[in-house]
Amino acid sequence: MTIVCVDDHSVMLKGTTHCIEQILPDASIVGFTNADEALAYAKDKGCDILISEIELCGGDGLTLAQRVKKMNPKVNIIFLTVCDEREYAREVLKIKPSGYLLKPAKKEQLEAELNNLRYSACVV
C-alpha cells in the first residue's frame, strides 16, 4: 500500500509521515511539500491513500485530489488541513474524501480516519 502525504510545511509533513509509520509500519509512505511532485509520483508509482493539506504554497490540494482521483477513482483521500470545512465544503464534497481533519490532528484521530477508509486499502 502506498500513502502519499502532501504538506508545504516540512515540520507538519514530517510529523504526519512519522505518525503514519507508527500506525501502518508496513505501508510505503512518501512525503511531498509540492503538489506537482506528489502528482508526478502518483502517476508514476500509484497511490492508495492521499493525505493532503488543502492550501499549498505553489499548488492546490483540492486540484491535486481531483487529479489523483481521476487517475484512480478508488483512491482514499484524507484532507489534513488548517482550512475550515465550511470554506471549501462544496469542493470537498465533490471529491468525496474518506476523511477530513483539522490541524493539529492527534495520532488517534489520524488512526481513526485510516481505519474508516471509503475504499479498502488495508487492514489497520
Short mmCIF file of N, CA and C in Angstrom, two decimals, residues 6-121:
data_model
loop_
_atom_site.label_atom_id
_atom_site.label_comp_id
_atom_site.label_asym_id
_atom_site.label_seq_id
_atom_site.Cartn_x
_atom_site.Cartn_y
_atom_site.Cartn_z
N VAL A 6 1.03 15.18 1.52
CA VAL A 6 1.43 16.47 0.94
C VAL A 6 1.12 17.59 1.92
N ASP A 7 2.16 18.33 2.27
CA ASP A 7 2.02 19.49 3.13
C ASP A 7 3.20 20.41 2.85
N ASP A 8 2.93 21.68 2.60
CA ASP A 8 4.02 22.60 2.28
C ASP A 8 4.81 23.03 3.51
N HIS A 9 4.38 22.64 4.69
CA HIS A 9 5.14 22.90 5.92
C HIS A 9 5.90 21.62 6.27
N SER A 10 7.19 21.65 6.08
CA SER A 10 8.00 20.43 6.23
C SER A 10 7.92 19.81 7.62
N VAL A 11 7.77 20.63 8.66
CA VAL A 11 7.66 20.08 10.02
C VAL A 11 6.36 19.29 10.17
N MET A 12 5.25 19.85 9.66
CA MET A 12 3.97 19.14 9.70
C MET A 12 4.04 17.86 8.87
N LEU A 13 4.66 17.94 7.71
CA LEU A 13 4.79 16.78 6.84
C LEU A 13 5.57 15.67 7.53
N LYS A 14 6.68 16.03 8.15
CA LYS A 14 7.50 15.05 8.86
C LYS A 14 6.70 14.42 10.01
N GLY A 15 5.96 15.23 10.75
CA GLY A 15 5.15 14.72 11.84
C GLY A 15 4.06 13.77 11.35
N THR A 16 3.42 14.12 10.25
CA THR A 16 2.36 13.27 9.70
C THR A 16 2.93 11.94 9.21
N THR A 17 4.01 11.99 8.46
CA THR A 17 4.58 10.74 7.95
C THR A 17 5.07 9.86 9.10
N HIS A 18 5.65 10.47 10.12
CA HIS A 18 6.11 9.70 11.28
C HIS A 18 4.93 9.03 11.99
N CYS A 19 3.86 9.76 12.15
CA CYS A 19 2.66 9.22 12.79
C CYS A 19 2.10 8.04 11.99
N ILE A 20 2.04 8.18 10.69
CA ILE A 20 1.52 7.10 9.84
C ILE A 20 2.45 5.88 9.90
N GLU A 21 3.75 6.12 9.96
CA GLU A 21 4.69 5.00 10.08
C GLU A 21 4.41 4.19 11.34
N GLN A 22 4.00 4.86 12.42
CA GLN A 22 3.67 4.16 13.65
C GLN A 22 2.36 3.39 13.52
N ILE A 23 1.40 3.96 12.80
CA ILE A 23 0.09 3.33 12.64
C ILE A 23 0.15 2.18 11.63
N LEU A 24 0.85 2.40 10.53
CA LEU A 24 0.94 1.43 9.44
C LEU A 24 2.40 1.17 9.09
N PRO A 25 3.10 0.39 9.90
CA PRO A 25 4.54 0.21 9.68
C PRO A 25 4.90 -0.49 8.37
N ASP A 26 3.98 -1.22 7.77
CA ASP A 26 4.29 -1.92 6.52
C ASP A 26 3.95 -1.10 5.27
N ALA A 27 3.37 0.07 5.43
CA ALA A 27 2.99 0.90 4.29
C ALA A 27 4.20 1.62 3.71
N SER A 28 4.12 1.91 2.43
CA SER A 28 5.12 2.75 1.78
C SER A 28 4.59 4.18 1.85
N ILE A 29 5.28 5.03 2.61
CA ILE A 29 4.81 6.39 2.87
C ILE A 29 5.80 7.37 2.25
N VAL A 30 5.26 8.24 1.38
CA VAL A 30 6.10 9.20 0.69
C VAL A 30 5.56 10.59 0.95
N GLY A 31 6.43 11.52 1.29
CA GLY A 31 6.00 12.87 1.60
C GLY A 31 6.50 13.88 0.58
N PHE A 32 5.65 14.87 0.31
CA PHE A 32 5.99 15.93 -0.64
C PHE A 32 5.54 17.27 -0.08
N THR A 33 6.33 18.31 -0.37
CA THR A 33 5.95 19.66 0.01
C THR A 33 5.36 20.41 -1.19
N ASN A 34 5.23 19.71 -2.30
CA ASN A 34 4.81 20.32 -3.56
C ASN A 34 3.77 19.44 -4.23
N ALA A 35 2.65 20.03 -4.64
CA ALA A 35 1.55 19.27 -5.27
C ALA A 35 1.97 18.65 -6.60
N ASP A 36 2.76 19.37 -7.39
CA ASP A 36 3.17 18.84 -8.70
C ASP A 36 4.05 17.60 -8.55
N GLU A 37 4.95 17.62 -7.58
CA GLU A 37 5.80 16.45 -7.35
C GLU A 37 4.97 15.27 -6.86
N ALA A 38 4.01 15.54 -6.00
CA ALA A 38 3.14 14.47 -5.50
C ALA A 38 2.32 13.87 -6.63
N LEU A 39 1.81 14.71 -7.52
CA LEU A 39 1.03 14.23 -8.66
C LEU A 39 1.90 13.39 -9.59
N ALA A 40 3.10 13.85 -9.86
CA ALA A 40 4.01 13.09 -10.73
C ALA A 40 4.31 11.72 -10.12
N TYR A 41 4.52 11.67 -8.81
CA TYR A 41 4.77 10.40 -8.14
C TYR A 41 3.55 9.49 -8.24
N ALA A 42 2.37 10.04 -7.99
CA ALA A 42 1.14 9.24 -8.05
C ALA A 42 0.92 8.69 -9.46
N LYS A 43 1.24 9.47 -10.48
CA LYS A 43 1.12 9.00 -11.87
C LYS A 43 2.09 7.86 -12.14
N ASP A 44 3.31 8.01 -11.64
CA ASP A 44 4.37 7.05 -11.92
C ASP A 44 4.27 5.78 -11.07
N LYS A 45 4.03 5.93 -9.79
CA LYS A 45 4.09 4.80 -8.86
C LYS A 45 2.72 4.34 -8.35
N GLY A 46 1.72 5.19 -8.49
CA GLY A 46 0.40 4.86 -7.94
C GLY A 46 0.25 5.40 -6.53
N CYS A 47 -0.99 5.39 -6.07
CA CYS A 47 -1.31 5.95 -4.76
C CYS A 47 -2.59 5.31 -4.26
N ASP A 48 -2.55 4.68 -3.10
CA ASP A 48 -3.74 4.10 -2.50
C ASP A 48 -4.46 5.09 -1.58
N ILE A 49 -3.65 5.91 -0.89
CA ILE A 49 -4.19 6.90 0.04
C ILE A 49 -3.43 8.21 -0.19
N LEU A 50 -4.19 9.30 -0.35
CA LEU A 50 -3.61 10.63 -0.45
C LEU A 50 -4.04 11.41 0.78
N ILE A 51 -3.05 11.91 1.53
CA ILE A 51 -3.32 12.76 2.69
C ILE A 51 -2.73 14.12 2.36
N SER A 52 -3.59 15.14 2.25
CA SER A 52 -3.11 16.42 1.76
C SER A 52 -3.71 17.61 2.50
N GLU A 53 -2.88 18.63 2.63
CA GLU A 53 -3.34 19.95 3.03
C GLU A 53 -4.14 20.51 1.85
N ILE A 54 -5.12 21.35 2.10
CA ILE A 54 -5.89 21.95 1.02
C ILE A 54 -5.14 23.13 0.42
N GLU A 55 -4.69 24.05 1.27
CA GLU A 55 -3.98 25.23 0.78
C GLU A 55 -2.48 24.97 0.80
N LEU A 56 -1.91 24.84 -0.38
CA LEU A 56 -0.49 24.57 -0.52
C LEU A 56 0.19 25.74 -1.21
N CYS A 57 1.36 26.10 -0.76
CA CYS A 57 2.14 27.13 -1.41
C CYS A 57 2.57 26.58 -2.78
N GLY A 58 2.23 27.26 -3.83
CA GLY A 58 2.60 26.79 -5.17
C GLY A 58 1.75 25.63 -5.64
N GLY A 59 0.56 25.49 -5.11
CA GLY A 59 -0.31 24.40 -5.53
C GLY A 59 -1.62 24.43 -4.78
N ASP A 60 -2.46 23.48 -5.10
CA ASP A 60 -3.80 23.44 -4.53
C ASP A 60 -4.13 21.98 -4.21
N GLY A 61 -4.38 21.68 -2.95
CA GLY A 61 -4.66 20.31 -2.54
C GLY A 61 -5.96 19.77 -3.10
N LEU A 62 -6.96 20.64 -3.33
CA LEU A 62 -8.21 20.19 -3.93
C LEU A 62 -7.99 19.74 -5.37
N THR A 63 -7.25 20.54 -6.13
CA THR A 63 -6.94 20.18 -7.52
C THR A 63 -6.10 18.91 -7.56
N LEU A 64 -5.14 18.81 -6.67
CA LEU A 64 -4.33 17.60 -6.59
C LEU A 64 -5.22 16.39 -6.34
N ALA A 65 -6.11 16.48 -5.37
CA ALA A 65 -7.01 15.38 -5.04
C ALA A 65 -7.89 15.00 -6.23
N GLN A 66 -8.41 16.00 -6.94
CA GLN A 66 -9.24 15.73 -8.11
C GLN A 66 -8.45 14.99 -9.19
N ARG A 67 -7.21 15.39 -9.41
CA ARG A 67 -6.38 14.77 -10.45
C ARG A 67 -6.00 13.34 -10.06
N VAL A 68 -5.66 13.14 -8.80
CA VAL A 68 -5.31 11.79 -8.35
C VAL A 68 -6.54 10.89 -8.43
N LYS A 69 -7.69 11.42 -8.05
CA LYS A 69 -8.94 10.65 -8.10
C LYS A 69 -9.31 10.30 -9.54
N LYS A 70 -9.01 11.19 -10.47
CA LYS A 70 -9.28 10.91 -11.88
C LYS A 70 -8.42 9.74 -12.37
N MET A 71 -7.18 9.67 -11.89
CA MET A 71 -6.28 8.56 -12.26
C MET A 71 -6.71 7.27 -11.58
N ASN A 72 -7.17 7.38 -10.33
CA ASN A 72 -7.56 6.21 -9.55
C ASN A 72 -8.84 6.56 -8.78
N PRO A 73 -10.01 6.23 -9.35
CA PRO A 73 -11.27 6.59 -8.70
C PRO A 73 -11.45 5.99 -7.30
N LYS A 74 -10.72 4.95 -6.97
CA LYS A 74 -10.86 4.32 -5.66
C LYS A 74 -9.75 4.73 -4.69
N VAL A 75 -9.08 5.83 -4.99
CA VAL A 75 -8.08 6.33 -4.06
C VAL A 75 -8.80 6.88 -2.83
N ASN A 76 -8.25 6.64 -1.68
CA ASN A 76 -8.76 7.20 -0.43
C ASN A 76 -8.09 8.55 -0.22
N ILE A 77 -8.89 9.57 0.02
CA ILE A 77 -8.36 10.91 0.22
C ILE A 77 -8.73 11.38 1.62
N ILE A 78 -7.72 11.84 2.34
CA ILE A 78 -7.94 12.44 3.65
C ILE A 78 -7.33 13.83 3.62
N PHE A 79 -8.15 14.83 3.88
CA PHE A 79 -7.63 16.19 3.98
C PHE A 79 -7.22 16.43 5.42
N LEU A 80 -5.97 16.82 5.60
CA LEU A 80 -5.41 17.19 6.91
C LEU A 80 -5.01 18.65 6.75
N THR A 81 -5.83 19.56 7.27
CA THR A 81 -5.71 20.94 6.86
C THR A 81 -5.99 21.93 7.99
N VAL A 82 -5.58 23.15 7.78
CA VAL A 82 -5.92 24.24 8.69
C VAL A 82 -7.19 24.93 8.22
N CYS A 83 -7.69 24.56 7.05
CA CYS A 83 -8.87 25.20 6.45
C CYS A 83 -10.15 24.71 7.11
N ASP A 84 -10.97 25.66 7.47
CA ASP A 84 -12.29 25.34 8.00
C ASP A 84 -13.11 24.69 6.88
N GLU A 85 -13.75 23.59 7.19
CA GLU A 85 -14.51 22.83 6.20
C GLU A 85 -15.56 23.68 5.48
N ARG A 86 -16.20 24.60 6.18
CA ARG A 86 -17.24 25.43 5.56
C ARG A 86 -16.72 26.24 4.40
N GLU A 87 -15.46 26.62 4.48
CA GLU A 87 -14.85 27.43 3.43
C GLU A 87 -14.77 26.66 2.10
N TYR A 88 -14.57 25.36 2.17
CA TYR A 88 -14.36 24.55 0.98
C TYR A 88 -15.41 23.44 0.84
N ALA A 89 -16.52 23.56 1.54
CA ALA A 89 -17.48 22.46 1.64
C ALA A 89 -17.90 21.89 0.29
N ARG A 90 -18.28 22.72 -0.64
CA ARG A 90 -18.74 22.22 -1.95
C ARG A 90 -17.64 21.45 -2.68
N GLU A 91 -16.46 22.03 -2.72
CA GLU A 91 -15.36 21.37 -3.43
C GLU A 91 -14.98 20.05 -2.77
N VAL A 92 -14.93 20.06 -1.45
CA VAL A 92 -14.57 18.85 -0.70
C VAL A 92 -15.62 17.76 -0.93
N LEU A 93 -16.88 18.11 -0.87
CA LEU A 93 -17.95 17.11 -1.05
C LEU A 93 -17.93 16.51 -2.45
N LYS A 94 -17.57 17.27 -3.46
CA LYS A 94 -17.48 16.75 -4.82
C LYS A 94 -16.41 15.66 -4.93
N ILE A 95 -15.36 15.79 -4.17
CA ILE A 95 -14.26 14.83 -4.21
C ILE A 95 -14.62 13.55 -3.45
N LYS A 96 -15.54 13.66 -2.50
CA LYS A 96 -15.95 12.54 -1.66
C LYS A 96 -14.75 11.91 -0.93
N PRO A 97 -14.11 12.70 -0.07
CA PRO A 97 -12.94 12.18 0.64
C PRO A 97 -13.32 11.12 1.67
N SER A 98 -12.34 10.35 2.05
CA SER A 98 -12.51 9.36 3.12
C SER A 98 -12.50 10.04 4.47
N GLY A 99 -11.87 11.21 4.57
CA GLY A 99 -11.80 11.88 5.86
C GLY A 99 -11.39 13.33 5.74
N TYR A 100 -11.59 14.06 6.84
CA TYR A 100 -11.26 15.48 6.90
C TYR A 100 -10.86 15.79 8.33
N LEU A 101 -9.62 16.18 8.54
CA LEU A 101 -9.12 16.51 9.88
C LEU A 101 -8.57 17.92 9.89
N LEU A 102 -8.82 18.62 10.97
CA LEU A 102 -8.22 19.93 11.14
C LEU A 102 -6.91 19.78 11.91
N LYS A 103 -5.90 20.55 11.50
CA LYS A 103 -4.61 20.55 12.18
C LYS A 103 -4.73 21.35 13.46
N PRO A 104 -4.01 21.00 14.46
CA PRO A 104 -3.17 19.82 14.57
C PRO A 104 -4.01 18.60 14.95
N ALA A 105 -3.90 17.56 14.19
CA ALA A 105 -4.66 16.34 14.46
C ALA A 105 -3.84 15.43 15.37
N LYS A 106 -4.50 14.73 16.23
CA LYS A 106 -3.83 13.77 17.11
C LYS A 106 -3.66 12.45 16.38
N LYS A 107 -2.69 11.67 16.84
CA LYS A 107 -2.44 10.36 16.25
C LYS A 107 -3.71 9.51 16.24
N GLU A 108 -4.48 9.57 17.31
CA GLU A 108 -5.70 8.78 17.42
C GLU A 108 -6.72 9.19 16.35
N GLN A 109 -6.78 10.47 16.04
CA GLN A 109 -7.71 10.95 15.01
C GLN A 109 -7.28 10.45 13.63
N LEU A 110 -6.00 10.52 13.35
CA LEU A 110 -5.48 10.04 12.08
C LEU A 110 -5.70 8.53 11.96
N GLU A 111 -5.45 7.82 13.04
CA GLU A 111 -5.65 6.37 13.03
C GLU A 111 -7.13 6.04 12.79
N ALA A 112 -8.04 6.79 13.39
CA ALA A 112 -9.48 6.56 13.18
C ALA A 112 -9.85 6.77 11.72
N GLU A 113 -9.30 7.79 11.09
CA GLU A 113 -9.57 8.02 9.67
C GLU A 113 -9.02 6.89 8.81
N LEU A 114 -7.82 6.42 9.14
CA LEU A 114 -7.23 5.32 8.38
C LEU A 114 -7.99 4.01 8.60
N ASN A 115 -8.67 3.89 9.72
CA ASN A 115 -9.47 2.70 10.00
C ASN A 115 -10.85 2.77 9.33
N ASN A 116 -11.23 3.92 8.85
CA ASN A 116 -12.55 4.10 8.26
C ASN A 116 -12.46 4.62 6.83
N LEU A 117 -11.59 4.04 6.03
CA LEU A 117 -11.41 4.47 4.65
C LEU A 117 -12.64 4.13 3.82
N ARG A 118 -12.91 4.94 2.84
CA ARG A 118 -14.03 4.71 1.93
C ARG A 118 -13.83 3.43 1.14
N TYR A 119 -12.62 3.21 0.65
CA TYR A 119 -12.28 2.01 -0.13
C TYR A 119 -11.25 1.22 0.66
N SER A 120 -11.41 -0.09 0.71
CA SER A 120 -10.46 -0.87 1.49
C SER A 120 -9.11 -0.90 0.81
N ALA A 121 -8.13 -0.36 1.50
CA ALA A 121 -6.76 -0.34 1.00
C ALA A 121 -5.88 -1.19 1.89
#
